mmCIF file of C-alpha atoms in Angstrom:
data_model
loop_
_atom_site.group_PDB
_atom_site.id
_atom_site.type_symbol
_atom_site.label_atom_id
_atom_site.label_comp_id
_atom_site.label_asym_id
_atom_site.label_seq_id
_atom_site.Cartn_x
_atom_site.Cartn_y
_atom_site.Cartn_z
ATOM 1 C CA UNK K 1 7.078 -5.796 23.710
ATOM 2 C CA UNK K 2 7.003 -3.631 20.215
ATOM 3 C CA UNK K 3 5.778 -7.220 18.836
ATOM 4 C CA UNK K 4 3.047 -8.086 21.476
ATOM 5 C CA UNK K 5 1.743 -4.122 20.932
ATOM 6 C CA UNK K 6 1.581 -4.552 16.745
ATOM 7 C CA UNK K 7 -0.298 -7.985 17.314
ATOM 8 C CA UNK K 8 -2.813 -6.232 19.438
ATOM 9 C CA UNK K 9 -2.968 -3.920 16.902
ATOM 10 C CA UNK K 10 -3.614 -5.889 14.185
ATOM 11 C CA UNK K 11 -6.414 -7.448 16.111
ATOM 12 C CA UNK K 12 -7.992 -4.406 16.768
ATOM 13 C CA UNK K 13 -7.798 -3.049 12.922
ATOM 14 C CA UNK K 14 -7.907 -6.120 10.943
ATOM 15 C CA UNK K 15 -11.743 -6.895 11.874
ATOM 16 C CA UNK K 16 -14.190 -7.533 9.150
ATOM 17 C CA UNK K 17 -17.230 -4.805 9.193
ATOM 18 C CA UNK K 18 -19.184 -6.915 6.948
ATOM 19 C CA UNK K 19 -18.558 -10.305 6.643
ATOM 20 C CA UNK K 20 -19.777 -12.238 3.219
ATOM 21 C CA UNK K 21 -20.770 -15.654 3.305
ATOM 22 C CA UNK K 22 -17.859 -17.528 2.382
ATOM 23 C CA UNK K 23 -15.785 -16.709 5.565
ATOM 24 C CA UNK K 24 -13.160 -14.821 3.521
ATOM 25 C CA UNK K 25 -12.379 -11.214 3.627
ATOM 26 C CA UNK K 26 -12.287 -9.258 0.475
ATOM 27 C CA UNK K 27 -9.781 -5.955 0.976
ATOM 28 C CA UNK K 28 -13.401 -4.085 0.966
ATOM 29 C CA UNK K 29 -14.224 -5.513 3.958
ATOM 30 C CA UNK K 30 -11.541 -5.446 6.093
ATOM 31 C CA UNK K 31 -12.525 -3.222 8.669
ATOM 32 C CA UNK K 32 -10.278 -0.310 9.494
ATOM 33 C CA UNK K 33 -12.933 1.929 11.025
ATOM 34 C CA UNK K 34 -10.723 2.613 13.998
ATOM 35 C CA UNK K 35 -7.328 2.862 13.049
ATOM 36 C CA UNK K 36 -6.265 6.246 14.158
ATOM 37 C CA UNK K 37 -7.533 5.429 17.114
ATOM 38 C CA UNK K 38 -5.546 1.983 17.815
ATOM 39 C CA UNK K 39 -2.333 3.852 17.157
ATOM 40 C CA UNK K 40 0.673 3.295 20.183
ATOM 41 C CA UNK K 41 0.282 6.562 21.986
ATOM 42 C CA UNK K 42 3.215 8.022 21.116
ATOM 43 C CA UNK K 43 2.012 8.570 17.661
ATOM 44 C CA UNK K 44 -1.019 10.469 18.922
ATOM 45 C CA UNK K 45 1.399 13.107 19.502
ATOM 46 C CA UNK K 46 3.315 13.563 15.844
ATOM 47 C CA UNK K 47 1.980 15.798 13.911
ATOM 48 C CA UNK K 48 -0.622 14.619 11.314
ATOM 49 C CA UNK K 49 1.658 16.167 8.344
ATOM 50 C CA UNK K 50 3.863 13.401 9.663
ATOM 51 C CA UNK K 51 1.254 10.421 9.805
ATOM 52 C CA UNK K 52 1.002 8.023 6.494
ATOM 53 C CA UNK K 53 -2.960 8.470 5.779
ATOM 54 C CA UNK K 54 -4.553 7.075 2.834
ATOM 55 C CA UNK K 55 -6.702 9.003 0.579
ATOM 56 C CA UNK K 56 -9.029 8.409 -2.175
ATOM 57 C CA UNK K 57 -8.972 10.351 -5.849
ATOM 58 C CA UNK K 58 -12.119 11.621 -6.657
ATOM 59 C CA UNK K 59 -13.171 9.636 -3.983
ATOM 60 C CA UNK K 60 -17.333 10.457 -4.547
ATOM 61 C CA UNK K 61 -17.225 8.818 -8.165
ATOM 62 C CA UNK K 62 -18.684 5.754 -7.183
ATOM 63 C CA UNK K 63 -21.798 6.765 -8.599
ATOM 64 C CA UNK K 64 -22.337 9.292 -11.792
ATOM 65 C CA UNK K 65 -25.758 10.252 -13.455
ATOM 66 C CA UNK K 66 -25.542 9.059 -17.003
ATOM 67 C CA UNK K 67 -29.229 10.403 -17.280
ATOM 68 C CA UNK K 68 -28.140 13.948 -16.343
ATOM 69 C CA UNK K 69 -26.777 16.582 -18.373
ATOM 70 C CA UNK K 70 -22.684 16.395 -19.171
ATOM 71 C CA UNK K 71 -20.687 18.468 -16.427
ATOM 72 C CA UNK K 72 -19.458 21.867 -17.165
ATOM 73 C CA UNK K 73 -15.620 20.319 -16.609
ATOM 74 C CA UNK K 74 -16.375 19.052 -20.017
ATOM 75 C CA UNK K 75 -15.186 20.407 -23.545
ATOM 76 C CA UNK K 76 -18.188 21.697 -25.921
ATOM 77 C CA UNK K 77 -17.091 19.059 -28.049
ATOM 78 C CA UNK K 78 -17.775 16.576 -25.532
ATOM 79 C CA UNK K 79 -21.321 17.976 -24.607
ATOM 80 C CA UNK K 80 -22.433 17.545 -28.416
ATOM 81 C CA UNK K 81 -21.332 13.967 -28.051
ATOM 82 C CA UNK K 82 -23.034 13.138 -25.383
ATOM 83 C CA UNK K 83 -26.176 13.912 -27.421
ATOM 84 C CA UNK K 84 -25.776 10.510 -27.816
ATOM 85 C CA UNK K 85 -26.818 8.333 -25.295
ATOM 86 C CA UNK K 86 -24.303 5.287 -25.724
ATOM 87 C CA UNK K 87 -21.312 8.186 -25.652
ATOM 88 C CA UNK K 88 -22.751 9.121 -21.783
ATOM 89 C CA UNK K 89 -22.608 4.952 -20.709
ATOM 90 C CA UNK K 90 -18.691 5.186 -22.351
ATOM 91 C CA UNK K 91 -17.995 8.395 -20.067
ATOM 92 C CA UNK K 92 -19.366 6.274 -17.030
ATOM 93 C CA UNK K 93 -16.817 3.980 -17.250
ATOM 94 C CA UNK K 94 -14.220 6.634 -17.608
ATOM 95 C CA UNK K 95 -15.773 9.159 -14.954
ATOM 96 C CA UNK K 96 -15.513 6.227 -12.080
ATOM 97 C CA UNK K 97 -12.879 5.536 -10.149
ATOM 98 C CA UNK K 98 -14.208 4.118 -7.279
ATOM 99 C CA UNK K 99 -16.515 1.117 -6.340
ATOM 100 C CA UNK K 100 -16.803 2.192 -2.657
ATOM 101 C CA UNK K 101 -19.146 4.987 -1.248
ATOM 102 C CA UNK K 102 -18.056 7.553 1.244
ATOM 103 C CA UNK K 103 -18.782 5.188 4.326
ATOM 104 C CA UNK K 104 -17.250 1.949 3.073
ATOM 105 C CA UNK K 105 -14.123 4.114 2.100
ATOM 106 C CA UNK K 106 -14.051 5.138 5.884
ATOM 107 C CA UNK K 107 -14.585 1.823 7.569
ATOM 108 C CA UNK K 108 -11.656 0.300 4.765
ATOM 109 C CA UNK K 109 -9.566 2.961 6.275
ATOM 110 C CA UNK K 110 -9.487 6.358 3.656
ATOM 111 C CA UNK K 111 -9.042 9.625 5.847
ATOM 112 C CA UNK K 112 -8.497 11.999 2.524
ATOM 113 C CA UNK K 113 -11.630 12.910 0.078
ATOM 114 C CA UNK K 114 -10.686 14.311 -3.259
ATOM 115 C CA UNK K 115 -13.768 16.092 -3.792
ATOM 116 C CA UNK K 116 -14.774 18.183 -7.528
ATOM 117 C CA UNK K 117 -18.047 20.001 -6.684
ATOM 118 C CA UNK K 118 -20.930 21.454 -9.267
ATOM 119 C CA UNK K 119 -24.067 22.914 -9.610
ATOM 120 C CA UNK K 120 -26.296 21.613 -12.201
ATOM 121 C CA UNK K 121 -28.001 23.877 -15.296
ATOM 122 C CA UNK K 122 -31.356 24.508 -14.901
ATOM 123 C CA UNK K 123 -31.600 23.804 -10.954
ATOM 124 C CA UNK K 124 -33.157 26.871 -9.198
ATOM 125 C CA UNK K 125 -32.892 25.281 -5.908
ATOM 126 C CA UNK K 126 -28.868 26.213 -5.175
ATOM 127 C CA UNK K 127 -27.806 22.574 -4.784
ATOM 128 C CA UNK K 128 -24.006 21.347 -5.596
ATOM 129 C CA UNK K 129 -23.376 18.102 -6.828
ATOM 130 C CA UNK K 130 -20.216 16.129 -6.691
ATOM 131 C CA UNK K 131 -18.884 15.792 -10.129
ATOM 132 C CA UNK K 132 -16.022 13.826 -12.627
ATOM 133 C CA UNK K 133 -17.779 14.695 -16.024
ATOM 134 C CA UNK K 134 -21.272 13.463 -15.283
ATOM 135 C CA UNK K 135 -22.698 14.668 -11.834
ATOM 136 C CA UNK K 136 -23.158 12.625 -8.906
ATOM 137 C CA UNK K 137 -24.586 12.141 -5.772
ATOM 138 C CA UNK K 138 -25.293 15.577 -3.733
ATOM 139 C CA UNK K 139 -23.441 16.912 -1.539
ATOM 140 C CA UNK K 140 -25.534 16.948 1.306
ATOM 141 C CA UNK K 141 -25.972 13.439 1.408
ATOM 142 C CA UNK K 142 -22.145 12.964 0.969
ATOM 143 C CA UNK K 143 -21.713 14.448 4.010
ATOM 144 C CA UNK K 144 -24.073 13.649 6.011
ATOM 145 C CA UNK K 145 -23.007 10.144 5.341
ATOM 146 C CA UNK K 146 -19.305 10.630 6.351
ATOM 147 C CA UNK K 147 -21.079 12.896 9.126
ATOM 148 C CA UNK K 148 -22.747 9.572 10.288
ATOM 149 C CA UNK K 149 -19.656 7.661 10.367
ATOM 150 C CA UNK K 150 -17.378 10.451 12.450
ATOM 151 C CA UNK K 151 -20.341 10.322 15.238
ATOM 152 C CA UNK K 152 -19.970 6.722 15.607
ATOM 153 C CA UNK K 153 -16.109 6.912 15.344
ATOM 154 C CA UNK K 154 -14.923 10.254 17.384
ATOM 155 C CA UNK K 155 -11.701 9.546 17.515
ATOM 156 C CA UNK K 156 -11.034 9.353 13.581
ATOM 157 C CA UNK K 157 -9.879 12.093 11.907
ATOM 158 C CA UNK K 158 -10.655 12.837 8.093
ATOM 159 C CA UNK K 159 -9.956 15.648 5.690
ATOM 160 C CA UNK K 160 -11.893 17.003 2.897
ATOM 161 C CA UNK K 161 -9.881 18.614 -0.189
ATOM 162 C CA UNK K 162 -12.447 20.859 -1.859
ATOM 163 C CA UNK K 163 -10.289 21.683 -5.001
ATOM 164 C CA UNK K 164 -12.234 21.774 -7.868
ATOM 165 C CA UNK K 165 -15.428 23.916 -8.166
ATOM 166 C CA UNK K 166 -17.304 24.689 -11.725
ATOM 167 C CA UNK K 167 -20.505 26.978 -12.734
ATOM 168 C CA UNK K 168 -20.567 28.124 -9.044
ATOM 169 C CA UNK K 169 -21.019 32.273 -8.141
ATOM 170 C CA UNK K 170 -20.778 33.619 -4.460
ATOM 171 C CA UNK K 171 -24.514 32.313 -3.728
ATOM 172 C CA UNK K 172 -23.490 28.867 -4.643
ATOM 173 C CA UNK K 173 -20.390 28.815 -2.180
ATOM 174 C CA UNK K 174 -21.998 30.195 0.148
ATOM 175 C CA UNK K 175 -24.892 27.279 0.391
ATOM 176 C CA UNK K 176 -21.787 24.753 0.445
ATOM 177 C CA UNK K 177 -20.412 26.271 3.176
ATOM 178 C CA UNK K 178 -23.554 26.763 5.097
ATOM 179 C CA UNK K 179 -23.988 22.890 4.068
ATOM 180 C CA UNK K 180 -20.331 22.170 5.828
ATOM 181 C CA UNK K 181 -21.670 23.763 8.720
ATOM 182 C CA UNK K 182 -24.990 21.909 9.005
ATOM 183 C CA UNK K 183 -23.130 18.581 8.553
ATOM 184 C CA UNK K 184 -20.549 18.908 10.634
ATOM 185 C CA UNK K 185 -20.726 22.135 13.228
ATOM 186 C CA UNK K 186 -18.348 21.746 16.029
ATOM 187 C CA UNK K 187 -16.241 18.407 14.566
ATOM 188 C CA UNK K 188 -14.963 21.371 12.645
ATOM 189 C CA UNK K 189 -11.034 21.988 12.964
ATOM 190 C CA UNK K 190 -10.528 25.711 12.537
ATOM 191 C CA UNK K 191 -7.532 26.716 10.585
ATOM 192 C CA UNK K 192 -4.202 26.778 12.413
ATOM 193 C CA UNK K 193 -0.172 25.715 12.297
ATOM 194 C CA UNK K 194 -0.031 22.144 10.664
ATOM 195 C CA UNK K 195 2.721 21.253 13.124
ATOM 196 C CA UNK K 196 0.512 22.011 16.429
ATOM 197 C CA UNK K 197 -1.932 19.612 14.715
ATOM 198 C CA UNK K 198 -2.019 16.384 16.133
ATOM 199 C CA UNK K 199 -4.420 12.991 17.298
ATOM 200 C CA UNK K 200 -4.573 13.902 20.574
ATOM 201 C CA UNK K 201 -5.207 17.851 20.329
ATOM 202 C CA UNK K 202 -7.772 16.852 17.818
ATOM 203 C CA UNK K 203 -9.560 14.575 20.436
ATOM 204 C CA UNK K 204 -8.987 17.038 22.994
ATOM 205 C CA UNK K 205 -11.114 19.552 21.216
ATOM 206 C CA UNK K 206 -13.249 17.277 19.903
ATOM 207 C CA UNK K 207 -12.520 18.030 16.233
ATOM 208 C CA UNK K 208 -12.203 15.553 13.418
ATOM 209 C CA UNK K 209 -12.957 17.288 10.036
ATOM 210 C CA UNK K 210 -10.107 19.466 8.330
ATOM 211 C CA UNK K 211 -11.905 21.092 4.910
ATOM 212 C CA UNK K 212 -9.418 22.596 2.266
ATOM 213 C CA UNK K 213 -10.814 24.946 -0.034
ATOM 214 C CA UNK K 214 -8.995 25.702 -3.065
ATOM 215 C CA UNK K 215 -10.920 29.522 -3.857
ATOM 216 C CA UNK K 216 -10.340 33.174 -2.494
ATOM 217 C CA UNK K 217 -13.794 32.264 -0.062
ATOM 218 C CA UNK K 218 -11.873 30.705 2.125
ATOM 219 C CA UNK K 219 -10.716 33.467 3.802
ATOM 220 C CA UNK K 220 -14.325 34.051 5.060
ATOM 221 C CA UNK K 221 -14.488 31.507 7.424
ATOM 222 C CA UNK K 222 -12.320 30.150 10.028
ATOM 223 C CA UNK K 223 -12.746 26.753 9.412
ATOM 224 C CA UNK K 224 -11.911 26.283 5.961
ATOM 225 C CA UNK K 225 -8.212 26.142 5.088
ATOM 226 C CA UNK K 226 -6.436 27.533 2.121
ATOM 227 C CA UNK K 227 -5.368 25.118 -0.628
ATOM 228 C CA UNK K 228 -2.414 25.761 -0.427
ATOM 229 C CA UNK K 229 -1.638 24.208 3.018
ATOM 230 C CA UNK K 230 -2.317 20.648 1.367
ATOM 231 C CA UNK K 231 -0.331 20.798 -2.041
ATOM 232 C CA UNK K 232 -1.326 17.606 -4.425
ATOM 233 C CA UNK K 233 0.938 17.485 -7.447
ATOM 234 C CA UNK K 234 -0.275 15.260 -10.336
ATOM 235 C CA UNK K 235 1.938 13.331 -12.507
ATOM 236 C CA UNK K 236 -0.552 13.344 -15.609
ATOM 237 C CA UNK K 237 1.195 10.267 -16.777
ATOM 238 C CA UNK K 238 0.140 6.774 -18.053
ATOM 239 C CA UNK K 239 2.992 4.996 -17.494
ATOM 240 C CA UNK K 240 3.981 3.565 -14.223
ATOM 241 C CA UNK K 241 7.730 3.942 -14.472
ATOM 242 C CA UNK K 242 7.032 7.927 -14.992
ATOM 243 C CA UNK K 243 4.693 8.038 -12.152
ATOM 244 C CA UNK K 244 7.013 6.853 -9.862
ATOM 245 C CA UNK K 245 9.989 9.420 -10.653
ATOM 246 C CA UNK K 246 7.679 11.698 -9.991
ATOM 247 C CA UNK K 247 6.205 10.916 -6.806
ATOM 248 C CA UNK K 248 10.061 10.461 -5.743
ATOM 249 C CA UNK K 249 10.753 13.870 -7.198
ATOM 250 C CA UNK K 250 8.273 15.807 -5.413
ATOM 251 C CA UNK K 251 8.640 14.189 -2.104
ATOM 252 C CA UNK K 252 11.916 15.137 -1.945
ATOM 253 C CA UNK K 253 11.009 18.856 -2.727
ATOM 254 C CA UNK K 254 8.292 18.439 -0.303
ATOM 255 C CA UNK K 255 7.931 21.479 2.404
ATOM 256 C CA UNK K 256 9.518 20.090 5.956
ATOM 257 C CA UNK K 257 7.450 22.586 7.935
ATOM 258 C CA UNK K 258 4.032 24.583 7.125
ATOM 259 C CA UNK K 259 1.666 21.804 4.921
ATOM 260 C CA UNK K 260 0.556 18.326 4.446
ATOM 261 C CA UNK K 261 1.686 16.833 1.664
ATOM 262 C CA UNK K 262 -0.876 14.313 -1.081
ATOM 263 C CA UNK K 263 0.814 12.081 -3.007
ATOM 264 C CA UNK K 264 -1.225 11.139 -5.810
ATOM 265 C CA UNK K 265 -0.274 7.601 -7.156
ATOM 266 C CA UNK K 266 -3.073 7.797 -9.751
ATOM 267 C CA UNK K 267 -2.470 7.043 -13.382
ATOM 268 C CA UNK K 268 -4.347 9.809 -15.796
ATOM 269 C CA UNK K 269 -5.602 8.079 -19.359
ATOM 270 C CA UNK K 270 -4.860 9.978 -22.692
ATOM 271 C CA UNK K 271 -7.496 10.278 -25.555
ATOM 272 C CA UNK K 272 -5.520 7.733 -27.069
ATOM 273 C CA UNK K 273 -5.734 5.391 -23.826
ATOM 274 C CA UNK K 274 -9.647 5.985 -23.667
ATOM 275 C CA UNK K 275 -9.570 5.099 -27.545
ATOM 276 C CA UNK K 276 -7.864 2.068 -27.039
ATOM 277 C CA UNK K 277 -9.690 1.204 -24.423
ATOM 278 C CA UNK K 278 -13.346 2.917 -25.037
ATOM 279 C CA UNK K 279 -15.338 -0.033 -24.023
ATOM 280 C CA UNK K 280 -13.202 -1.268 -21.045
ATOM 281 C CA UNK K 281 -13.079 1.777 -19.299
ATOM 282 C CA UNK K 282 -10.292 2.993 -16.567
ATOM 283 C CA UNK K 283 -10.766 -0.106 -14.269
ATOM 284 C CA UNK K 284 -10.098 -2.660 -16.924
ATOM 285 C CA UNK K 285 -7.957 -0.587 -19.196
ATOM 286 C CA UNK K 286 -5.582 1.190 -16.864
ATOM 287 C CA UNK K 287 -5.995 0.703 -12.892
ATOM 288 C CA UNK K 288 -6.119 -3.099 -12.418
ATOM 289 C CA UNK K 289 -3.005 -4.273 -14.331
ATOM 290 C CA UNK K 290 -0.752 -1.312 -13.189
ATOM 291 C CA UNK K 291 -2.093 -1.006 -9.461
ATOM 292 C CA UNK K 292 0.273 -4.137 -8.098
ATOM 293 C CA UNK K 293 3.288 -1.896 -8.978
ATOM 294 C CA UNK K 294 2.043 1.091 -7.622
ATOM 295 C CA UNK K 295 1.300 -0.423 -4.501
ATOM 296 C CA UNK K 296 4.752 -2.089 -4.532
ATOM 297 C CA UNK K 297 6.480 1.314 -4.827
ATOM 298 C CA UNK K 298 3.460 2.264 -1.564
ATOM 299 C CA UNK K 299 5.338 -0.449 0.431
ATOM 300 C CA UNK K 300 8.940 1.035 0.258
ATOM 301 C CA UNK K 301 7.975 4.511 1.810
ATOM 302 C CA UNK K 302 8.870 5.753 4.903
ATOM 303 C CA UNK K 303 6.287 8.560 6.693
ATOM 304 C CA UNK K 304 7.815 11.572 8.727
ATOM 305 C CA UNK K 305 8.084 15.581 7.856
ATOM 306 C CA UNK K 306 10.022 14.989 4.632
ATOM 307 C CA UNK K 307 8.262 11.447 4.237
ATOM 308 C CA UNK K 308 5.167 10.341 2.870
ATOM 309 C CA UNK K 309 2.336 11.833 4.663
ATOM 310 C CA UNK K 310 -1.120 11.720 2.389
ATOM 311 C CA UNK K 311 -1.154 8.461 -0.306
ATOM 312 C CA UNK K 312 -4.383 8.655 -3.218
ATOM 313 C CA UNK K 313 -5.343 6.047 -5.145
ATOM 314 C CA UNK K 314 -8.020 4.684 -7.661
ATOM 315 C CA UNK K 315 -10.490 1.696 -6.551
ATOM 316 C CA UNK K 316 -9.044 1.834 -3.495
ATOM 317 C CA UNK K 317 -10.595 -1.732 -2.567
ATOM 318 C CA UNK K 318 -9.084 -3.711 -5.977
ATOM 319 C CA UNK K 319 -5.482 -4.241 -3.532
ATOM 320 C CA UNK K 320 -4.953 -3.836 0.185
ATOM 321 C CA UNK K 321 -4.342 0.179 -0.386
ATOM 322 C CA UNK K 322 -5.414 1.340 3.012
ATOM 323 C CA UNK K 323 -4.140 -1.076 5.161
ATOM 324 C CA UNK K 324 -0.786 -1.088 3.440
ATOM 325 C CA UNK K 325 -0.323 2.802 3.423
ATOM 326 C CA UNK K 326 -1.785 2.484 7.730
ATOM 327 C CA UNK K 327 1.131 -0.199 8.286
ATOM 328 C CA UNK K 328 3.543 2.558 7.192
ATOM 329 C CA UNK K 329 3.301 3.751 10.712
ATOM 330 C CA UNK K 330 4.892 0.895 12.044
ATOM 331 C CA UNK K 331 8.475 2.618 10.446
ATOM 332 C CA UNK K 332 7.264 5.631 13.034
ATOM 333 C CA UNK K 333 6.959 3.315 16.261
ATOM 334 C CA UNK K 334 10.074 1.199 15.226
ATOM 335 C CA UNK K 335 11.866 4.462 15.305
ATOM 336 C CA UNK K 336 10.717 5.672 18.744
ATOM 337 C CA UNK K 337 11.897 1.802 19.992
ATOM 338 C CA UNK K 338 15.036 2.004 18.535
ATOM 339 C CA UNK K 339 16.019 5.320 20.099
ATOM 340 C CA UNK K 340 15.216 4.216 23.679
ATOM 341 C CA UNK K 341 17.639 1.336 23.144
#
């Protein structure tokens, strides 16, 4: 029976949103729009601190403006640099780490959004940018694109992790907040207990975005949780081998009770790595020859309250990320069969 139920499963997640002319699918377009949704029902009831989920790091860096000025998350050494126009096209292919936007990310399956927000020098009209050293898209349009995506998929559930903010003052937080609320009004999940948060009292109240926002203004609004409920530590490693200790390490001092958990299997260049590697970038240089192991190490975890819960990666669509870190579930329903017996 646990067999017929995954195979249904599989049918019902495995669908290709857009399918390219050759008849095969790439890992970018298998479709996992609906995947919280198509879990066995007994999962709707775990907690979602207890649910594997994958996540993207800095997951709106699929685009960056080498035409605009350098970020203030940059050194003053950088900025004179950058004077240069060849310097800003060698920061673009350091500054992105995705190819997907916001809504292909969704339909391949990402629930977590690593998001660095900005305003930009010289702009009198309040607006905050997404930003990884050069500025992005804005936003707005950031979420009124994964806005788009939640209406036509109410059952999905995402989180946005708000955690690094630069050359913003109250005004400017308080136009991103009033920009939350315009996108997403009542999909938004007030703060409460992690544990009582689940699928199904999600979809009972009709809520599907959780925003974490890593600054004292949080505690101005109901619906925006404190930082500290979704703790991300960060390796800052290059090698693989280190990486891995470490995600081991702090998943076993992970919190049973009281916050999600990201695990952030994300490699971090040196200045020696980006000088080795100037013209290749982090794609060629770092992410594509080390992701295979990464994912590897993805495929031996186990979700549940001292588990796994939140998984990050770079270029999510380069390997079957999503999909592999969704199938983690399976360990969760396996359990539930074996206990019955």
């Amino acid at each position: 029976m646990l067999a017929v139920k995954k195979a249904r499963r599989k049918l019902r997640m495995g669908t290709v949103c857009s399918p390219n002319p050759s008849g095969t699918k790439t890992s970018s377009e298998v479709c996992n729009a609906d995947w919280m949704a198509s879990l066995t029902p007994h999962l709707h009831n775990l907690p979602l601190s207890n649910l594997a989920i994958p996540g993207s790091h800095d997951s709106f860096s699929y685009w960056v403006d080498e035409k605009s000025p350098v970020g203030p998350d940059q050194t003053q050494a950088i900025k004179r640099l950058a004077r240069i126009s060849l310097v800003k096209k060698l920061m673009k292919k350091w500054s992105v780490t995705q190819n997907l936007t916001f809504r292909e990310q969704l339909e391949a399956g990402i629930r977590y959004f690593d998001l660095r927000v900005s305003s930009k020098p010289g702009d009198a009209d309040q607006e905050i940018y997404f930003i990884h050293g050069l500025f992005g898209i804005k936003v707005w349009d950031g979420l009124m694109e994964i806005d788009s995506f939640l209406t036509q998929h109410p059952q999905e559930i995402i989180f946005l992790d708000f955690n690094h903010f630069y050359a913003m003052d109250e005004t400017h937080h308080k136009c991103l907040v009033l920009r939350i609320q315009e996108a997403f009004g009542n999909k938004l999940c007030p703060a409460c207990s992690v544990e009582s948060l689940t699928l199904r009292t999600l979809w009972e109240k009709n809520c599907q975005v959780l925003i974490f926002y890593h600054c004292p203004f949080y505690k101005q609004y109901p619906f925006l949780w404190p930082g500290k409920k979704i703790p991300a530590p960060w390796a800052n490693t290059t090698s693989v081998c280190k990486l891995i200790l470490f995600l081991e390490t702090t998943l076993s001092e992970r919190a049973p009770r009281g916050s999600f958990h990201v695990s952030q299997a994300i490699l971090t260049p040196r200045v020696k790595t980006i000088a080795r590697g100037l013209v290749g970038g982090l794609k060629n240089t770092l992410v594509h020859r080390n992701l295979p192991a990464i994912l590897d190490w993805v495929k031996t975890q186990k979700p549940g309250a001292m588990g796994v819960n939140i998984i990050t990666s770079d270029f999510v669509d380069l390997v079957d990320f999503a999909a592999t870190v969704i199938k983690l579930n399976d360990l969760l329903q396996e359990d539930t069969a074996l206990a019955k017996c």
